[in-house]
CSV table of C-alpha atoms and ligand atoms in Angstrom, one decimal:
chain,number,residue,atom,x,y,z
A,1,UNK,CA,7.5,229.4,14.1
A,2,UNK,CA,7.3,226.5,16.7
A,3,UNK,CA,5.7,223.0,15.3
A,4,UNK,CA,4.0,222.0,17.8
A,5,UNK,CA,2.3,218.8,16.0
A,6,UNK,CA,4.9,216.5,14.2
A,7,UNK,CA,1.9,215.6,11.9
A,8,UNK,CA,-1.3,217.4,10.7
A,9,UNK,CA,-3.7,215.5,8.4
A,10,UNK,CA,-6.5,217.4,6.7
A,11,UNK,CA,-9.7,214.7,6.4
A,12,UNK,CA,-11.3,212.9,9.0
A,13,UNK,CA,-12.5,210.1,6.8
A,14,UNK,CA,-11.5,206.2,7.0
A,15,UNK,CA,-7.8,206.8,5.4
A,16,UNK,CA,-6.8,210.1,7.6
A,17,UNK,CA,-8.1,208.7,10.4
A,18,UNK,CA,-5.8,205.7,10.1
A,19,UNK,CA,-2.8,207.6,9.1
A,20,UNK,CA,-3.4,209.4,12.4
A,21,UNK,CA,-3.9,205.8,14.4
A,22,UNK,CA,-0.5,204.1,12.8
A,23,UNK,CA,1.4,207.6,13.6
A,24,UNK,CA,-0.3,207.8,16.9
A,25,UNK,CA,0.8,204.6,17.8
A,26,UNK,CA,4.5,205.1,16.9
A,27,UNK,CA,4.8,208.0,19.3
A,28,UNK,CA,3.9,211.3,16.9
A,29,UNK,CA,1.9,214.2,17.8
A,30,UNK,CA,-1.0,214.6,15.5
A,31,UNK,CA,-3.4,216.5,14.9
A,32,UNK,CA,-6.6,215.7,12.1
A,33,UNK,CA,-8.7,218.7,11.1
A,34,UNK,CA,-11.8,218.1,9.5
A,35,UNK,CA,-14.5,220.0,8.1
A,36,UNK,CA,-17.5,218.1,9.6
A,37,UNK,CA,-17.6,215.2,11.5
A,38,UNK,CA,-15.3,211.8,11.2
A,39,UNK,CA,-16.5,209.3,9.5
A,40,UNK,CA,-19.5,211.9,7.6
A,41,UNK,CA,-18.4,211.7,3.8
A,42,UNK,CA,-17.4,208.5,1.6
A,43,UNK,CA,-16.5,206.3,4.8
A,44,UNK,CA,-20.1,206.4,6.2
A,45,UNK,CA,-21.5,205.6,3.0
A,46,UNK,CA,-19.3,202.6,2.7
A,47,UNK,CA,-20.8,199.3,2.8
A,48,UNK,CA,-17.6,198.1,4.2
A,49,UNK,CA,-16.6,195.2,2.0
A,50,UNK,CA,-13.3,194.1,2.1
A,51,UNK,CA,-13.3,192.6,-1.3
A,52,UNK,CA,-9.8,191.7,-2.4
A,53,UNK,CA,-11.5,189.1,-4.5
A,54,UNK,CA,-14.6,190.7,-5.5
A,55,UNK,CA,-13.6,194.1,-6.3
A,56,UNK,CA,-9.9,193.2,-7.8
A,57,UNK,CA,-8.8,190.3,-10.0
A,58,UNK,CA,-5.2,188.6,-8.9
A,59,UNK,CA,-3.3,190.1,-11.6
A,60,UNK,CA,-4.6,194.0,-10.3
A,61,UNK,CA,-1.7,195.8,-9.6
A,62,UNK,CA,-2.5,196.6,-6.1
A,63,UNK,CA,-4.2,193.0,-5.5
A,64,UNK,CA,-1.2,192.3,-3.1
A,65,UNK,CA,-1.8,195.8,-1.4
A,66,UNK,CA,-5.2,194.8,-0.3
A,67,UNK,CA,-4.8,191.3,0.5
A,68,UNK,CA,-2.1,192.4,2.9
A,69,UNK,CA,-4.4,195.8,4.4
A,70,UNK,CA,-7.3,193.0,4.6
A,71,UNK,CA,-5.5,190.5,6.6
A,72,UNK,CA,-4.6,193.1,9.3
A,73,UNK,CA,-7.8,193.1,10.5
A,74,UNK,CA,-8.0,190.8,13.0
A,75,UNK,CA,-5.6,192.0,14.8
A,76,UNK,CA,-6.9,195.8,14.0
A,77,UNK,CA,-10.3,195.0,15.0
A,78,UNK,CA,-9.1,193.6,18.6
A,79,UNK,CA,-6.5,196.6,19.0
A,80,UNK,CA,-10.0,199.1,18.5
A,81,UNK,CA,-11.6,197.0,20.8
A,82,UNK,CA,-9.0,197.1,23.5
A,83,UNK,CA,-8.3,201.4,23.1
A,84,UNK,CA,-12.2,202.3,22.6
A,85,UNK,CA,-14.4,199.4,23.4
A,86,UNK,CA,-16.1,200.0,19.9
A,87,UNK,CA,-17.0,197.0,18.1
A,88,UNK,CA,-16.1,197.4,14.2
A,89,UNK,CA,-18.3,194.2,13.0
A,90,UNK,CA,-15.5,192.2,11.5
A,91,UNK,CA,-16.5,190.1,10.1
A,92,UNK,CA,-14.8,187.2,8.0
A,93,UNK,CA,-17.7,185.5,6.6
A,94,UNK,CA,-17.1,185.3,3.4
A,95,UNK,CA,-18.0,186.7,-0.5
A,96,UNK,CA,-19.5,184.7,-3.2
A,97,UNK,CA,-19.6,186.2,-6.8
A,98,UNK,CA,-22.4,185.0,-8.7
A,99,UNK,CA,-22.5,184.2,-12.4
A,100,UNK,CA,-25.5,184.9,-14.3
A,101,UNK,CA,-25.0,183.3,-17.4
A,102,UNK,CA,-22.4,180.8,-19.1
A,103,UNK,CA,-19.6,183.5,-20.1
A,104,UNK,CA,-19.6,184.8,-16.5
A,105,UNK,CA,-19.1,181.5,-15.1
A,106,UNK,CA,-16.1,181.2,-17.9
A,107,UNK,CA,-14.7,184.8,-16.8
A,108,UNK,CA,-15.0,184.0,-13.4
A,109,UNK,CA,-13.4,180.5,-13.7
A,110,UNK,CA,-10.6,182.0,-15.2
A,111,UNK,CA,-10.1,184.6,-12.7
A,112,UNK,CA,-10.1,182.3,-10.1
A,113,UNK,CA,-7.0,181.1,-11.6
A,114,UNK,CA,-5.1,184.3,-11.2
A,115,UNK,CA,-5.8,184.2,-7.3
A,116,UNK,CA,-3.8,183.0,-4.6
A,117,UNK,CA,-3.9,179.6,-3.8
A,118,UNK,CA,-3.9,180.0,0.1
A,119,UNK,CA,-7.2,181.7,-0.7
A,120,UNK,CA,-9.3,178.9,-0.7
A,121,UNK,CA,-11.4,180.2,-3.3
A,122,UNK,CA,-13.7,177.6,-4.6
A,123,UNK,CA,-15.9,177.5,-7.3
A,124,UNK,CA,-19.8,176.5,-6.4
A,125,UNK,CA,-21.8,174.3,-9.4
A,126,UNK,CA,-25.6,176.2,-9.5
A,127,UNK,CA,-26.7,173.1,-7.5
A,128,UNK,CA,-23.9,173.6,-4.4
A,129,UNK,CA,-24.9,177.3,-4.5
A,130,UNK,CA,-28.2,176.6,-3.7
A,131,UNK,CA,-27.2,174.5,-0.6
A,132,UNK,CA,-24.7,177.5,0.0
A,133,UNK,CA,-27.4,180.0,-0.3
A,134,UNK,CA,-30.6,178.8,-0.4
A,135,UNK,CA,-33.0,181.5,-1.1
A,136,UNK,CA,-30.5,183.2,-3.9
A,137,UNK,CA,-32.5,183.1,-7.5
A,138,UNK,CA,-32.0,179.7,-9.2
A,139,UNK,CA,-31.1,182.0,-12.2
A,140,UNK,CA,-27.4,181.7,-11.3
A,141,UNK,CA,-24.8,179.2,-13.3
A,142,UNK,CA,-22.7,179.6,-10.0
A,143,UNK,CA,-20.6,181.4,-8.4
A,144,UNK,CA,-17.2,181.8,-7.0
A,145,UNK,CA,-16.7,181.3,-3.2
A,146,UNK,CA,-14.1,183.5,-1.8
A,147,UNK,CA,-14.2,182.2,1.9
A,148,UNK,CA,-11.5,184.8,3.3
A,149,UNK,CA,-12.6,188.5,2.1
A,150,UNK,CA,-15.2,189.6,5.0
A,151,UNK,CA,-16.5,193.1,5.9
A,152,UNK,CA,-17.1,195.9,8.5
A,153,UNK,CA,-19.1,198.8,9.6
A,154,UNK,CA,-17.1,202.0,7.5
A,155,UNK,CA,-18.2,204.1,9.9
A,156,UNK,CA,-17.9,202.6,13.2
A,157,UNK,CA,-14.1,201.5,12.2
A,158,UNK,CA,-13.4,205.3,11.1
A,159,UNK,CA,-14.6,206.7,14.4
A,160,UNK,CA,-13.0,204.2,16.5
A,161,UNK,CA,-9.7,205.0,14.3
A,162,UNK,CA,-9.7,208.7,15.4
A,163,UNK,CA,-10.7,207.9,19.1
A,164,UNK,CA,-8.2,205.2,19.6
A,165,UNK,CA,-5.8,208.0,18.3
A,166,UNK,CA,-7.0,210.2,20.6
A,167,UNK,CA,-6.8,207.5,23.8
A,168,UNK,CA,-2.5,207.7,22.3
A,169,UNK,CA,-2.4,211.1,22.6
A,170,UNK,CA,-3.5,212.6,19.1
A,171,UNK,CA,-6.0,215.8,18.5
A,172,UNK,CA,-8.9,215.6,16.6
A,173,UNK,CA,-11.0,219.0,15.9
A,174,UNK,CA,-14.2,218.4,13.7
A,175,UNK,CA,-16.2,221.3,12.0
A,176,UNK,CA,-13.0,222.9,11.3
A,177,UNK,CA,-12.8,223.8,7.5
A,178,UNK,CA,-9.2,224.1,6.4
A,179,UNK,CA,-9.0,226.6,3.1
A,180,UNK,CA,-5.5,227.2,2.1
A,181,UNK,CA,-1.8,226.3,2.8
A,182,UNK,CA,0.8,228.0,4.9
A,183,UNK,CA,4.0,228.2,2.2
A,184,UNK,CA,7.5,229.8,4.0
A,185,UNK,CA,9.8,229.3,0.7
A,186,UNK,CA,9.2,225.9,-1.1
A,187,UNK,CA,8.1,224.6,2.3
A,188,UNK,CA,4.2,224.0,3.5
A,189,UNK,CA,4.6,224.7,7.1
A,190,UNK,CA,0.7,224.9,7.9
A,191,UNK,CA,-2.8,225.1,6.9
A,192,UNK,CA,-5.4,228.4,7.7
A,193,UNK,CA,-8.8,226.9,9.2
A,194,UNK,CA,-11.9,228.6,9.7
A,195,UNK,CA,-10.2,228.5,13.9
A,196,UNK,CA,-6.7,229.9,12.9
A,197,UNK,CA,-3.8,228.8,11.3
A,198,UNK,CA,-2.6,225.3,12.6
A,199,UNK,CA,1.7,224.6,12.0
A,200,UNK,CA,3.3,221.1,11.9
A,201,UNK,CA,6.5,219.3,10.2
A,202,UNK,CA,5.0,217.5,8.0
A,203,UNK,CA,1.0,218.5,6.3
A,204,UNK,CA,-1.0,215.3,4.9
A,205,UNK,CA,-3.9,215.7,2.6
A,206,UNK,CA,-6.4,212.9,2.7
A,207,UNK,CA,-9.5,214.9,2.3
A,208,UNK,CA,-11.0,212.4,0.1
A,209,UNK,CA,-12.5,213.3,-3.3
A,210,UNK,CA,-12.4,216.9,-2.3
A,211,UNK,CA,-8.5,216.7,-1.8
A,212,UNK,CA,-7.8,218.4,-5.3
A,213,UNK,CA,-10.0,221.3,-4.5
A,214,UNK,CA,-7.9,222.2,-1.5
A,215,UNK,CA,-4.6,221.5,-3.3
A,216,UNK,CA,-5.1,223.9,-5.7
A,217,UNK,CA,-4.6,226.7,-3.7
A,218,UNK,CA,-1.1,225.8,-4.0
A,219,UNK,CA,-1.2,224.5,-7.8
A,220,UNK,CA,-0.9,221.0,-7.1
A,221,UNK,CA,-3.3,218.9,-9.5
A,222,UNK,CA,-4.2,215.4,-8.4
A,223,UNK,CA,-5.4,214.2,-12.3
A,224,UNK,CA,-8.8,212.9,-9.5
A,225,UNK,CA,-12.3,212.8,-10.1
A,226,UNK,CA,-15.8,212.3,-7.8
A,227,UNK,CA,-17.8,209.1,-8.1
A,228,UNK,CA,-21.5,209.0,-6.6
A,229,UNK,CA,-22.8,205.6,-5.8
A,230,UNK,CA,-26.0,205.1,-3.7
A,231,UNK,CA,-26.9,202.6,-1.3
A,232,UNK,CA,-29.8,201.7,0.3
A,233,UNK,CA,-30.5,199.2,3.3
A,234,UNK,CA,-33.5,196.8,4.6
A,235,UNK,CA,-33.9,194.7,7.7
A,236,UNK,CA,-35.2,190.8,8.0
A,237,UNK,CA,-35.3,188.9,10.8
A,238,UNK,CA,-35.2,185.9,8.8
A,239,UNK,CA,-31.5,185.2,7.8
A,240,UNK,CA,-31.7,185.9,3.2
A,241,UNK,CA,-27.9,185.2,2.8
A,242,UNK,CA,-24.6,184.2,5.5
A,243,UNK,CA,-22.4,185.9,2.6
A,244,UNK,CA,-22.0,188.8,1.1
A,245,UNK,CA,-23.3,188.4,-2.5
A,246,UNK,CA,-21.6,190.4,-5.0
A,247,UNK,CA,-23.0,190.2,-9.0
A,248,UNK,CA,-22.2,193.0,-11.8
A,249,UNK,CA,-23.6,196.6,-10.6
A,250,UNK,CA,-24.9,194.7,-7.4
A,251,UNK,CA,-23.9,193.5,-4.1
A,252,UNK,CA,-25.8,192.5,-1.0
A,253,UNK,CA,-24.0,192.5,2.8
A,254,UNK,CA,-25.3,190.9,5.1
A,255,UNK,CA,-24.7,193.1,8.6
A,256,UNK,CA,-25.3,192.9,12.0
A,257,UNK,CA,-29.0,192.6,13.7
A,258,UNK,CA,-30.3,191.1,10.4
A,259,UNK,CA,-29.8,194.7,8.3
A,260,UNK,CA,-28.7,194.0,4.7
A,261,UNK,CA,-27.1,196.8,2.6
A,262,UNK,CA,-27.3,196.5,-0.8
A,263,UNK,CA,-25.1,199.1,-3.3
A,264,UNK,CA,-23.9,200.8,-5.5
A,265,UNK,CA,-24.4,203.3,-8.3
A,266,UNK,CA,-21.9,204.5,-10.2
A,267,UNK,CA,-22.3,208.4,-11.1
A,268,UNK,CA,-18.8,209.9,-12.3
A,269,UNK,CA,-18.1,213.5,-12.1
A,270,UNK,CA,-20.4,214.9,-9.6
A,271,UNK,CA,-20.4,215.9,-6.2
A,272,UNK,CA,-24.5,215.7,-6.0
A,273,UNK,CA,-25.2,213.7,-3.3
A,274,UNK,CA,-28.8,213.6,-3.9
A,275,UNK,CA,-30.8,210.0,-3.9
A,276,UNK,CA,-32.0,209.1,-7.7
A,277,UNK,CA,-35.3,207.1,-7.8
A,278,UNK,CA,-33.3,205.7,-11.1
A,279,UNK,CA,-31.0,205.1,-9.0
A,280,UNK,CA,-33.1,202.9,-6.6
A,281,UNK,CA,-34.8,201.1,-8.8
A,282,UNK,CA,-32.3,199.6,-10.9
A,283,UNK,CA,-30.6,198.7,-7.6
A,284,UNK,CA,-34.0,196.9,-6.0
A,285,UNK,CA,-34.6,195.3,-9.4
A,286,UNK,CA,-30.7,194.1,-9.6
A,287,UNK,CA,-30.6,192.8,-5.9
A,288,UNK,CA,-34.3,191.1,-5.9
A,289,UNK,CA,-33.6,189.7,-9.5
A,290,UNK,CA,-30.8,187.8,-7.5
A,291,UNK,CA,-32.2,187.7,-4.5
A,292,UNK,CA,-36.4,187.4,-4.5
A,293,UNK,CA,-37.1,187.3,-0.8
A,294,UNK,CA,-35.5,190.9,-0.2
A,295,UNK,CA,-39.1,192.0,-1.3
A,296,UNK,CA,-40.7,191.0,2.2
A,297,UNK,CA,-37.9,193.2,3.7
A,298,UNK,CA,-38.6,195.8,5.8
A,299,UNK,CA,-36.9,199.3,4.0
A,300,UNK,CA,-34.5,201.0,6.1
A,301,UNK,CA,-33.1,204.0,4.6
A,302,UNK,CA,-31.2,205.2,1.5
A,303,UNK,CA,-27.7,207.3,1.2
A,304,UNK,CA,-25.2,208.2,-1.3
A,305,UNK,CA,-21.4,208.8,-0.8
A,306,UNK,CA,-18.7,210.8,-3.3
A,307,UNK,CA,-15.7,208.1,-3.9
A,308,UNK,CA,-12.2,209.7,-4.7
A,309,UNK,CA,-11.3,208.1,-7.7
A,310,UNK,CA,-7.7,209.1,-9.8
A,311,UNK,CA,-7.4,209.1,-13.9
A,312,UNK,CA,-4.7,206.7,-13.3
A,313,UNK,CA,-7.1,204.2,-11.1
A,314,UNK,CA,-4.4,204.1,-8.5
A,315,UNK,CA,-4.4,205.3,-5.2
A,316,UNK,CA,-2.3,208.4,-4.1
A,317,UNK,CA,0.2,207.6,-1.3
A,318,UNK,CA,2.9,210.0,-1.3
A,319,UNK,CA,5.2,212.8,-1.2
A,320,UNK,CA,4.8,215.7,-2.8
A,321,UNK,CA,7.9,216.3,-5.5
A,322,UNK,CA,7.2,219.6,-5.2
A,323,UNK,CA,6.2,221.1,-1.8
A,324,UNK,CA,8.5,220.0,1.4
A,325,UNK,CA,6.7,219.0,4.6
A,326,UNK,CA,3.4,218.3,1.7
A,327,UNK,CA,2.0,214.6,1.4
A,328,UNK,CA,-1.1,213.2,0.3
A,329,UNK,CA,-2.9,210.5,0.4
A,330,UNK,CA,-6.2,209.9,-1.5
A,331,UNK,CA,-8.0,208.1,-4.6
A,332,UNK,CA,-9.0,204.9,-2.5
A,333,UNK,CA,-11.6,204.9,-5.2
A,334,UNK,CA,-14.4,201.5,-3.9
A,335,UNK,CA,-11.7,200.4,-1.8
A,336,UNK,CA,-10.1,203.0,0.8
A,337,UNK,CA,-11.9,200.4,4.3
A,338,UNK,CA,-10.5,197.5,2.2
A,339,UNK,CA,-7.2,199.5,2.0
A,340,UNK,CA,-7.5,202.2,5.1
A,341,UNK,CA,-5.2,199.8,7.1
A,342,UNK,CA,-2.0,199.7,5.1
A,343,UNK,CA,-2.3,203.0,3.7
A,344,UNK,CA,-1.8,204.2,7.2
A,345,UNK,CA,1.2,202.1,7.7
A,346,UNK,CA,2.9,203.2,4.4
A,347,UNK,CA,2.1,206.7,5.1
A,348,UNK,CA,3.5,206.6,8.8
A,349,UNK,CA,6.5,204.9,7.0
A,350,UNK,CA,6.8,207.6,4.7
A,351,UNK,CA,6.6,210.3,7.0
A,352,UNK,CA,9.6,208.2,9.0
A,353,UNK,CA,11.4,208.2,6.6
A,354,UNK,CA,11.5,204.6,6.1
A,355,UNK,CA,9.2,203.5,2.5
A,356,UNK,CA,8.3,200.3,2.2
A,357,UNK,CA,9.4,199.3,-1.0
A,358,UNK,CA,8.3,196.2,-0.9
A,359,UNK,CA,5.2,197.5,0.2
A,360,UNK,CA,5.4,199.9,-3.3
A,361,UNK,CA,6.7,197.0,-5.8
A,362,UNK,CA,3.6,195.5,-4.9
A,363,UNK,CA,1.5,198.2,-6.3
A,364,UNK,CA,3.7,199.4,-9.1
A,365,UNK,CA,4.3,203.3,-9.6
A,366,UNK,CA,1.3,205.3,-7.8
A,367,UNK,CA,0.1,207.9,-10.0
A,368,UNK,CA,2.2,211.0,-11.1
A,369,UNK,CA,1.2,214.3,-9.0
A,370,UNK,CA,3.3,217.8,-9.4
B,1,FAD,P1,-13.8,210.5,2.9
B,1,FAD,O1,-14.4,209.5,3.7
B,1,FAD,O2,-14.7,211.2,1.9
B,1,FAD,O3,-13.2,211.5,3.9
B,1,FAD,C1,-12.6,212.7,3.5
B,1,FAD,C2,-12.8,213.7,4.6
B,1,FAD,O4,-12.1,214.9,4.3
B,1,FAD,C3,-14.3,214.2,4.6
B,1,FAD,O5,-14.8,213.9,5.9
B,1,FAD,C4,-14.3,215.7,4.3
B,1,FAD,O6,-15.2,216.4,5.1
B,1,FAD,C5,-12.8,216.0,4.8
B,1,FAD,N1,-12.3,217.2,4.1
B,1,FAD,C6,-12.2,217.4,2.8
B,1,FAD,N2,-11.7,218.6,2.5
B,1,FAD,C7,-11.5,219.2,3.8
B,1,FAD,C8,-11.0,220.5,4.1
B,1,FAD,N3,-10.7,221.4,3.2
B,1,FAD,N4,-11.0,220.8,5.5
B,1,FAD,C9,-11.3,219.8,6.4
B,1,FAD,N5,-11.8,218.6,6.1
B,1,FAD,C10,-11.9,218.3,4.8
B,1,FAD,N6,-14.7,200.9,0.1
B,1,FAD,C11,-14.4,199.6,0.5
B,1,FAD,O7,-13.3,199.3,0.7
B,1,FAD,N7,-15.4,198.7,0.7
B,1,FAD,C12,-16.7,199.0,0.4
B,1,FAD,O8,-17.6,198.2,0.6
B,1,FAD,C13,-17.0,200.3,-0.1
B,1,FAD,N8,-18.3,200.6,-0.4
B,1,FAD,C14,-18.6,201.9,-0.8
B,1,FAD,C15,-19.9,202.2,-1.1
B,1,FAD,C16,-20.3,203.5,-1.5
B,1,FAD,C17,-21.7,203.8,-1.8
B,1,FAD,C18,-19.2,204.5,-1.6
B,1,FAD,C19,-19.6,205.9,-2.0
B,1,FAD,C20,-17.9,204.2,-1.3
B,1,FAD,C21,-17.6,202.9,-1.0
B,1,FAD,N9,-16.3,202.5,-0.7
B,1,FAD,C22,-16.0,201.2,-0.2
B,1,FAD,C23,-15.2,203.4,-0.9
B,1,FAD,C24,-14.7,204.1,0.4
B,1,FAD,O9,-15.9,204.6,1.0
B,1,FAD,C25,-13.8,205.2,0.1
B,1,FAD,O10,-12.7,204.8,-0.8
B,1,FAD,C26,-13.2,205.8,1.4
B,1,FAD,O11,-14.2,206.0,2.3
B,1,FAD,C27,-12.4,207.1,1.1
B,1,FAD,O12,-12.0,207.6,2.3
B,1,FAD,P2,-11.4,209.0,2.5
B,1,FAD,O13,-10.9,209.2,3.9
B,1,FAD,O14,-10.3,209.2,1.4
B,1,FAD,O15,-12.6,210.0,2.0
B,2,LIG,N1,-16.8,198.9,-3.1
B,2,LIG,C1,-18.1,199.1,-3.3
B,2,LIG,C2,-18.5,200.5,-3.8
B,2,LIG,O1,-17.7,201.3,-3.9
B,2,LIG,O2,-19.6,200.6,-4.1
């Protein structure tokens, strides 16, 4: 059977959609099948942090992984620009995690220590974090000012992903469901799809948190589990915060047009993507606890997204061991748009032929998959 596409990835979210872009632009064929639209599951729901500091601590194993995938995006953002004209919101503008009480000043203080110097991180007395942020709750002991980790808009750099793929040449086909594998010997040569069966050299899976479902057709078991967090967002045309503000089971960004987003839940092991009003509550109470004047804010809407998380708390960038032409690549967990750029780059590596291994040694052993 002809291959007609070198590469076809299964999942139109923020980490197939680069895959596609880095392969795109070395000069492969792709094609990306997914099942609704891009940029419909976990990468719309993202708030789009990129929180090396926030969300990692310097001695996390892949700490280096995402420092490096969120210092490519400069230079992402402007390559977007230049193939779509879509504006991805980068923004470098800077994190600050708040302390609430003595012992998470202490903690924080001491992870500050384990980051990189080059960082700039600096920590902020309760006094200089209320010239830093004025209208943040004098509650705080201080916080930690990470001036390099930024954000974007999830869904606006996912879409511009798959269309500056298609301006080098890839295929994109939404509402496409892909149900099983095509096996010829110990070989996955192509997938069925509610449109036909689709052939290529090499098959990626990055369908997200509902990669294991699909995998099991062919008895592959990821060891992954679903993770619901909600979100909800307001709008104020005074300015409440310059930086994103990130405190335990709260953050607030600060977006574009004076919108604020302010996350997450954490729900583990369901795909429900219902809103809780528990849910809501104990998110308004955290983020207006720390932040007062988000009261007077005008609400804007509420949504929920299903993270990919792995029993190992690693990502999944690989090869399968057991089926040829099979690779996946999922388990991005909170942190597939802080790590959607280099997981494309190690992936298109992969499929070349070339690993990165210093790339890998900087994220020790990914988890085991069969
Ligand atoms: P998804 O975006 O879920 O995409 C998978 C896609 O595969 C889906 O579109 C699905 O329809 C498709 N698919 C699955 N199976 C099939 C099939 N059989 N056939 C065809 N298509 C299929 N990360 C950050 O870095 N920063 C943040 O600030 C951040 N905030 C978050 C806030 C919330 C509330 C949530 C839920 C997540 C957040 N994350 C954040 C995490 C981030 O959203 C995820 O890690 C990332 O979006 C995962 O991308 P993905 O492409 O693997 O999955
Ligand atoms: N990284 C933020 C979240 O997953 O909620």
């Amino acid at each position: 059977m002809a291959k007609p596409y070198d590469v076809l990835i299964v999942g139109g979210g923020v980490i197939g959609c680069s895959i596609l872009y880095q392969l795109s632009k070395r000069g492969k064929k792709g094609l990306l099948i997914e099942k609704n639209q891009l940029a419909s599951r976990a990468s719309k729901a993202a708030a789009g942090m990129l929180g090396v500091h926030t969300e990692l601590d310097g001695g996390s194993p892949f700490y280096r992984l995402a420092k490096n995938s969120r210092n490519m995006y400069p230079v992402l953002a402007q390559e977007l620009k230049e193939l779509t004209g879509t504006d991805i919101e980068y923004e470098e503008n800077g994190m600050v995690k708040l302390a609430r009480t003595e012992k998470e000043a202490k903690n924080l203080i001491s992870a500050a220590s384990t980051m990189d110097q080059d960082e700039g991180v600096e920590w902020l007395s309760s006094l200089k974090l209320s010239t830093f942020e004025p209208y943040l709750s004098k509650q705080a002991t201080g916080g930690l000012f990470i001036p390099g980790d930024g954000n974007v808009s999830a869904p606006k750099l996912t879409e511009a992903l798959g269309l500056a793929s298609v301006r080098l040449g890839a295929e994109v086909m939404e509402y496409t469901d892909v149900y099983d594998f095509i096996v010829e010997g110990s070989r996955v040569s192509g997938v069925n799809t509610s449109l036909g069966p689709y052939y290529a050299s090499e098959i990626v899976v990055a369908g997200g948190a509902w990669s294991q479902s699909l995998l099991e057709r062919i008895g592959v078991t990821l060891h992954s589990f679903p993770v619901k967090g909600e979100c909800f967002s307001v709008k104020c045309s005074r300015k409440l915060v310059e930086r994103t503000i990130f405190t335990e089971g709260c953050y607030i960004v600060p977006k574009v047009g004076g919108r604020y987003l302010i996350g997450a839940t954490e729900h583990a092991h369901t795909f429900d993507e219902t809103i809780s009003v528990s849910g809501m509550m104990s998110l308004m109470k955290k983020a207006t606890d720390v932040l007062p004047d988000l009261i007077h804010a005008e609400w804007e809407k509420a949504w929920s997204g299903i993270r990919p998380q792995t029993q190992g708390g690693l990502p999944i960038i690989g090869r399968s061991e057991r089926w040829e032409g099979l690779s996946i690549s999922t388990g991005h967990y909170r942190n597939g748009i802080l790590l959607a750029p280099i997981t494309g780059v190690m992936m298109a590596d992969l499929l070349e032929g070339k690993e990165n291994r210093v790339l890998h040694s900087h994220v020790g052993s990914f988890s085991k998959w069969n």
